[in-house]
Short mmCIF file of C-alpha atoms and ligand atoms in Angstrom, two decimals:
data_model
loop_
_atom_site.label_atom_id
_atom_site.label_comp_id
_atom_site.label_asym_id
_atom_site.label_seq_id
_atom_site.Cartn_x
_atom_site.Cartn_y
_atom_site.Cartn_z
CA MET A 16 0.00 0.00 0.00
CA GLY A 17 1.44 3.37 -1.05
CA ARG A 18 1.90 6.13 1.49
CA GLY A 19 -0.83 8.31 -0.04
CA GLN A 20 -3.36 5.47 0.05
CA LYS A 21 -2.62 4.71 3.69
CA LYS A 22 -3.10 8.34 4.60
CA ARG A 23 -6.42 8.52 2.71
CA ILE A 24 -7.86 5.52 4.56
CA LYS A 25 -6.86 7.02 7.88
CA THR A 26 -8.63 10.27 7.06
CA GLU A 27 -11.77 8.38 5.96
CA GLU A 28 -11.78 6.41 9.22
CA LEU A 29 -11.44 9.63 11.18
CA THR A 30 -14.27 11.30 9.26
CA ASP A 31 -16.42 8.24 9.85
CA LYS A 32 -15.64 8.35 13.57
CA MET A 33 -16.43 12.08 13.77
CA ASP A 34 -19.76 11.50 11.97
CA LYS A 35 -20.77 9.16 14.76
CA ILE A 36 -20.16 11.73 17.46
CA PRO A 37 -23.40 13.63 18.01
CA LYS A 38 -23.01 17.38 17.73
CA HIS A 39 -25.66 17.98 20.38
CA VAL A 40 -26.54 15.61 23.23
CA SER A 41 -29.46 16.49 25.44
CA ILE A 42 -30.19 14.82 28.76
CA ILE A 43 -33.37 14.53 30.81
CA MET A 44 -31.75 13.96 34.19
CA ASP A 45 -34.29 11.83 36.03
CA GLY A 46 -34.37 9.65 39.13
CA ASN A 47 -32.83 11.87 41.80
CA GLY A 48 -35.83 11.48 44.12
CA ARG A 49 -35.91 7.68 43.75
CA TRP A 50 -32.15 7.46 44.29
CA ALA A 51 -32.57 9.33 47.59
CA LYS A 52 -35.64 7.34 48.64
CA ASN A 53 -33.80 4.05 48.03
CA ARG A 54 -31.28 5.23 50.64
CA GLY A 55 -33.83 6.60 53.11
CA LEU A 56 -32.64 10.16 52.37
CA GLU A 57 -34.41 13.46 51.65
CA ARG A 58 -35.11 14.15 47.95
CA LEU A 59 -32.62 17.01 48.01
CA ALA A 60 -29.81 14.52 48.76
CA GLY A 61 -30.60 12.97 45.37
CA HIS A 62 -30.32 16.34 43.63
CA LYS A 63 -27.01 16.97 45.45
CA ALA A 64 -25.65 13.62 44.27
CA GLY A 65 -26.90 14.49 40.77
CA VAL A 66 -24.51 17.43 40.59
CA GLU A 67 -21.58 14.96 40.50
CA SER A 68 -23.22 13.32 37.46
CA VAL A 69 -23.51 16.75 35.80
CA ARG A 70 -19.77 17.18 36.29
CA ALA A 71 -19.02 13.71 34.87
CA ALA A 72 -21.31 14.23 31.85
CA THR A 73 -19.80 17.65 31.11
CA GLU A 74 -16.26 16.28 31.31
CA PHE A 75 -17.18 13.37 29.07
CA ALA A 76 -18.82 15.65 26.49
CA ALA A 77 -15.77 17.94 26.41
CA GLU A 78 -13.35 15.00 26.16
CA ASN A 79 -15.28 13.42 23.29
CA GLY A 80 -15.71 16.39 21.01
CA ILE A 81 -19.46 16.85 21.57
CA GLY A 82 -20.32 20.42 20.58
CA TYR A 83 -23.38 21.00 22.77
CA LEU A 84 -24.48 19.29 25.97
CA SER A 85 -27.89 20.37 27.16
CA LEU A 86 -29.45 19.42 30.47
CA PHE A 87 -33.11 19.59 31.46
CA ALA A 88 -32.54 20.84 35.01
CA PHE A 89 -35.91 22.36 35.94
CA SER A 90 -39.15 22.16 33.99
CA GLU A 91 -42.05 24.60 34.03
CA GLU A 92 -44.05 21.84 35.72
CA ASN A 93 -41.40 21.50 38.45
CA TRP A 94 -42.69 24.81 39.87
CA ASN A 95 -45.53 22.68 41.28
CA ARG A 96 -43.14 20.81 43.61
CA PRO A 97 -42.99 21.61 47.35
CA GLN A 98 -41.55 25.08 47.93
CA SER A 99 -38.74 23.66 50.08
CA GLU A 100 -37.57 21.37 47.24
CA ILE A 101 -37.69 24.21 44.69
CA ALA A 102 -35.69 26.53 46.95
CA GLY A 103 -33.13 23.82 47.73
CA LEU A 104 -32.76 22.88 44.09
CA MET A 105 -32.27 26.50 42.95
CA GLU A 106 -29.63 27.08 45.62
CA LEU A 107 -27.89 23.86 44.73
CA MET A 108 -27.79 24.65 41.01
CA ILE A 109 -26.53 28.19 41.46
CA ASP A 110 -23.91 27.05 43.99
CA ALA A 111 -22.70 24.35 41.61
CA ILE A 112 -22.56 26.68 38.60
CA MET A 113 -20.72 29.41 40.56
CA LYS A 114 -18.29 26.91 42.15
CA GLU A 115 -17.51 25.41 38.76
CA SER A 116 -17.09 28.74 36.98
CA SER A 117 -13.27 28.54 37.00
CA THR A 118 -13.47 24.94 35.71
CA LEU A 119 -15.71 26.19 32.88
CA MET A 120 -13.13 28.87 32.04
CA ASP A 121 -10.15 26.47 32.30
CA ASN A 122 -11.88 24.07 29.93
CA ASN A 123 -13.08 26.71 27.44
CA ILE A 124 -16.76 25.83 28.13
CA LYS A 125 -19.49 28.31 27.27
CA PHE A 126 -22.49 28.32 29.62
CA GLU A 127 -26.00 29.20 28.46
CA ALA A 128 -29.34 29.05 30.27
CA VAL A 129 -32.63 28.69 28.38
CA GLY A 130 -36.09 29.02 29.86
CA ASP A 131 -38.57 31.43 31.39
CA MET A 132 -36.08 33.51 33.36
CA SER A 133 -38.86 35.84 34.53
CA ARG A 134 -40.01 33.16 36.97
CA LEU A 135 -36.59 32.87 38.64
CA SER A 136 -35.61 35.05 41.59
CA SER A 137 -33.58 38.13 40.67
CA ASN A 138 -30.62 36.69 42.59
CA VAL A 139 -30.65 33.46 40.53
CA ARG A 140 -31.14 35.44 37.30
CA GLU A 141 -28.19 37.73 38.07
CA LYS A 142 -25.87 34.81 38.85
CA ILE A 143 -26.86 33.10 35.60
CA ARG A 144 -26.25 36.26 33.57
CA GLU A 145 -22.89 36.68 35.33
CA ILE A 146 -21.67 33.20 34.38
CA GLU A 147 -23.07 33.51 30.83
CA LYS A 148 -21.17 36.78 30.39
CA LYS A 149 -17.98 35.36 31.88
CA THR A 150 -17.96 32.34 29.55
CA ALA A 151 -19.44 34.06 26.47
CA GLU A 152 -16.18 34.09 24.49
CA ASN A 153 -15.29 30.45 25.21
CA SER A 154 -15.17 28.42 22.02
CA GLY A 155 -15.26 24.81 23.26
CA LEU A 156 -18.23 22.79 24.51
CA VAL A 157 -21.48 24.73 24.92
CA LEU A 158 -23.23 23.68 28.13
CA VAL A 159 -26.92 24.59 27.93
CA VAL A 160 -28.98 24.36 31.11
CA PHE A 161 -32.74 24.39 30.61
CA LEU A 162 -34.31 26.08 33.61
CA SER A 163 -37.99 26.85 34.05
CA TYR A 164 -38.43 25.51 30.54
CA SER A 165 -41.12 23.62 28.67
CA GLY A 166 -41.46 22.81 24.99
CA LYS A 167 -45.03 24.12 24.73
CA TRP A 168 -43.99 27.39 26.41
CA ASP A 169 -41.16 27.74 23.88
CA ILE A 170 -43.47 27.15 20.88
CA ILE A 171 -46.14 29.52 22.20
CA GLN A 172 -43.49 32.20 22.76
CA ALA A 173 -42.38 31.85 19.13
CA VAL A 174 -46.00 32.06 17.88
CA ASN A 175 -46.56 35.19 19.97
CA ARG A 176 -43.41 36.74 18.52
CA VAL A 177 -44.85 36.27 15.02
CA VAL A 178 -48.12 37.90 16.18
CA GLN A 179 -46.10 40.77 17.68
CA GLN A 180 -44.05 41.23 14.49
CA VAL A 181 -47.28 41.53 12.48
CA ALA A 182 -48.76 43.97 15.03
CA ASN A 183 -45.55 46.05 14.87
CA LYS A 184 -45.66 45.93 11.05
CA GLU A 185 -42.23 44.21 11.01
CA ARG A 186 -43.87 41.35 9.06
CA SER A 187 -46.77 41.50 6.63
CA ALA A 188 -49.89 39.55 7.68
CA ASP A 189 -49.86 37.45 4.49
CA GLN A 190 -46.19 36.40 4.83
CA SER A 191 -46.01 32.65 5.50
CA VAL A 192 -44.09 31.36 8.48
CA THR A 193 -41.37 28.90 7.44
CA VAL A 194 -39.65 26.23 9.51
CA GLU A 195 -36.39 28.19 9.24
CA CYS A 196 -37.94 31.43 10.42
CA PHE A 197 -39.81 29.67 13.25
CA ASP A 198 -36.53 28.02 14.38
CA LYS A 199 -35.04 31.48 14.83
CA LEU A 200 -37.96 32.62 17.00
CA LEU A 201 -37.60 29.78 19.50
CA ASN A 202 -35.62 30.31 22.68
CA THR A 203 -33.15 27.70 21.41
CA SER A 204 -32.28 29.79 18.35
CA GLY A 205 -28.62 29.28 17.45
CA ILE A 206 -28.45 25.91 19.21
CA PRO A 207 -28.59 22.95 16.78
CA ASP A 208 -31.39 20.44 17.30
CA PRO A 209 -30.31 17.55 19.55
CA ASP A 210 -28.91 14.52 17.70
CA LEU A 211 -29.27 12.34 20.76
CA LEU A 212 -31.60 12.63 23.75
CA ILE A 213 -30.77 10.54 26.82
CA ARG A 214 -33.30 9.99 29.59
CA THR A 215 -32.26 8.26 32.78
CA SER A 216 -34.28 6.33 35.40
CA GLY A 217 -36.26 4.04 33.09
CA GLU A 218 -38.96 6.56 32.17
CA GLN A 219 -39.65 6.68 28.43
CA ARG A 220 -41.31 9.97 27.67
CA ILE A 221 -40.36 13.48 26.58
CA SER A 222 -42.14 15.34 29.42
CA ASN A 223 -42.74 18.58 27.54
CA PHE A 224 -39.02 19.06 26.81
CA LEU A 225 -37.75 20.03 23.33
CA LEU A 226 -40.95 19.21 21.43
CA TRP A 227 -40.17 21.06 18.20
CA GLN A 228 -36.41 20.49 18.27
CA CYS A 229 -36.61 16.69 18.77
CA ALA A 230 -38.36 16.03 15.43
CA TYR A 231 -35.45 13.82 14.26
CA THR A 232 -33.58 13.23 17.49
CA GLU A 233 -32.46 9.71 18.39
CA PHE A 234 -33.74 8.66 21.84
CA TYR A 235 -31.79 6.58 24.34
CA PHE A 236 -33.37 5.38 27.57
CA THR A 237 -31.46 3.85 30.45
CA ASP A 238 -32.61 2.46 33.80
CA VAL A 239 -29.63 4.11 35.53
CA LEU A 240 -30.80 6.78 37.99
CA TRP A 241 -29.27 10.19 37.31
CA PRO A 242 -27.07 10.31 40.46
CA ASP A 243 -25.48 7.00 39.34
CA PHE A 244 -24.92 8.14 35.73
CA ARG A 245 -21.19 8.15 34.95
CA LYS A 246 -18.90 8.35 31.91
CA ASN A 247 -19.29 4.62 31.11
CA ASP A 248 -23.09 5.11 30.91
CA PHE A 249 -22.60 8.08 28.58
CA ARG A 250 -20.24 5.94 26.48
CA LYS A 251 -22.93 3.23 26.15
CA ALA A 252 -25.39 5.85 24.89
CA LEU A 253 -22.87 7.07 22.28
CA ASP A 254 -22.12 3.49 21.19
CA THR A 255 -25.85 2.86 20.67
CA TYR A 256 -26.19 6.15 18.78
CA ALA A 257 -23.28 5.18 16.51
CA GLU A 258 -25.20 2.09 15.41
CA ARG A 259 -28.37 3.97 14.51
CA GLU A 260 -29.17 4.81 10.90
CA ARG A 261 -30.61 8.31 10.70
CA ARG A 262 -32.83 8.37 7.63
CA TYR A 263 -34.83 11.60 8.00
CA GLY A 264 -37.71 10.05 6.07
CA LYS A 265 -35.49 8.72 3.25
CA THR A 266 -34.89 5.04 2.47
CA GLY A 267 -31.92 3.15 3.83
CA ASP A 268 -30.59 2.74 0.26
CA GLN A 269 -30.74 6.48 -0.33
CA ILE A 270 -28.82 7.10 2.87
CA ASN A 271 -26.19 4.52 1.93
CA LYS A 272 -26.10 6.03 -1.60
CA ILE A 273 -26.97 2.70 -3.26
CA ASN A 274 -29.48 4.39 -5.58
C1 FPP B 19 -35.32 14.89 38.22
O1 FPP B 19 -35.32 13.92 39.21
C2 FPP B 19 -34.28 15.89 38.48
C3 FPP B 19 -34.52 17.21 38.67
C4 FPP B 19 -35.86 17.80 38.64
C5 FPP B 19 -33.41 18.15 38.97
C6 FPP B 19 -32.11 17.87 38.30
C7 FPP B 19 -31.08 18.81 38.77
C8 FPP B 19 -29.81 18.49 39.16
C9 FPP B 19 -29.24 17.15 39.10
C10 FPP B 19 -28.89 19.57 39.56
C11 FPP B 19 -28.33 20.12 38.29
C12 FPP B 19 -27.25 21.02 38.53
C13 FPP B 19 -26.74 21.79 37.55
C14 FPP B 19 -25.52 22.53 37.84
C15 FPP B 19 -27.35 21.93 36.21
P1 FPP B 19 -36.65 13.72 40.07
O2 FPP B 19 -36.57 14.60 41.27
O3 FPP B 19 -37.85 13.94 39.22
O4 FPP B 19 -36.52 12.22 40.47
P2 FPP B 19 -37.71 11.17 40.71
O5 FPP B 19 -38.44 11.02 39.42
O6 FPP B 19 -36.97 9.93 41.10
O7 FPP B 19 -38.57 11.70 41.81
#
């Protein structure tokens, strides 16, 4: 085998490998309460243990060339939980984000929060803005934390923006809305749709998460409870993803360029 040929094969293998790495992995972190209950602990102990899994997942994503890691940390529906759990969870998340801010900087990680920020306390909002500003120029992994978020809220917000644009005469009433323009009106604008969505704890539902954005996302469910989720579990999800054939409505032959 000539030198050029050898080099070409290597490059092809590398490209193939890179193709199998999802650009955006999203995680519904579930099972903290059950993890705590199994140990006779308060629910908040499960959330605390879950922070270690956030660290492991973030490290894994950065180490493996994943572009975006997004975490469903607090849903709109979670506001219906006991006040003490909400307060504890908010404090825990802000503490963790602030404590890890130098790690984010050292590892070139950009932090973004998406959700209905108006429902958060001004203290939490300010801390989030502070860390977003601090990491804004980082060019490595983008860590997106969904807080006070729901998919239906996101879609309704986008629809209302269209209505507002028409009312403000920034858009004519007979101008059709396209998928591309709607994408830009969502709160996730600029973030690619997830390639892979992982949900822990054995539940197999989307729970009002990224409803629009998950149109062609591959789903991976694991029985592992979120506080037990470690790099080897993330690896298993990526290995499963690598075996999937993403057809986007086309035939397998079209995808494999047989026809
Ligand atoms: C779901 O488990 C988990 C949550 C609602 C909170 C997840 C948040 C964290 C792990 C902290 C994240 C921290 C950062 C820095 C983003 P559950 O309480 O619904 O569990 P259950 O279904 O077993 O009751």
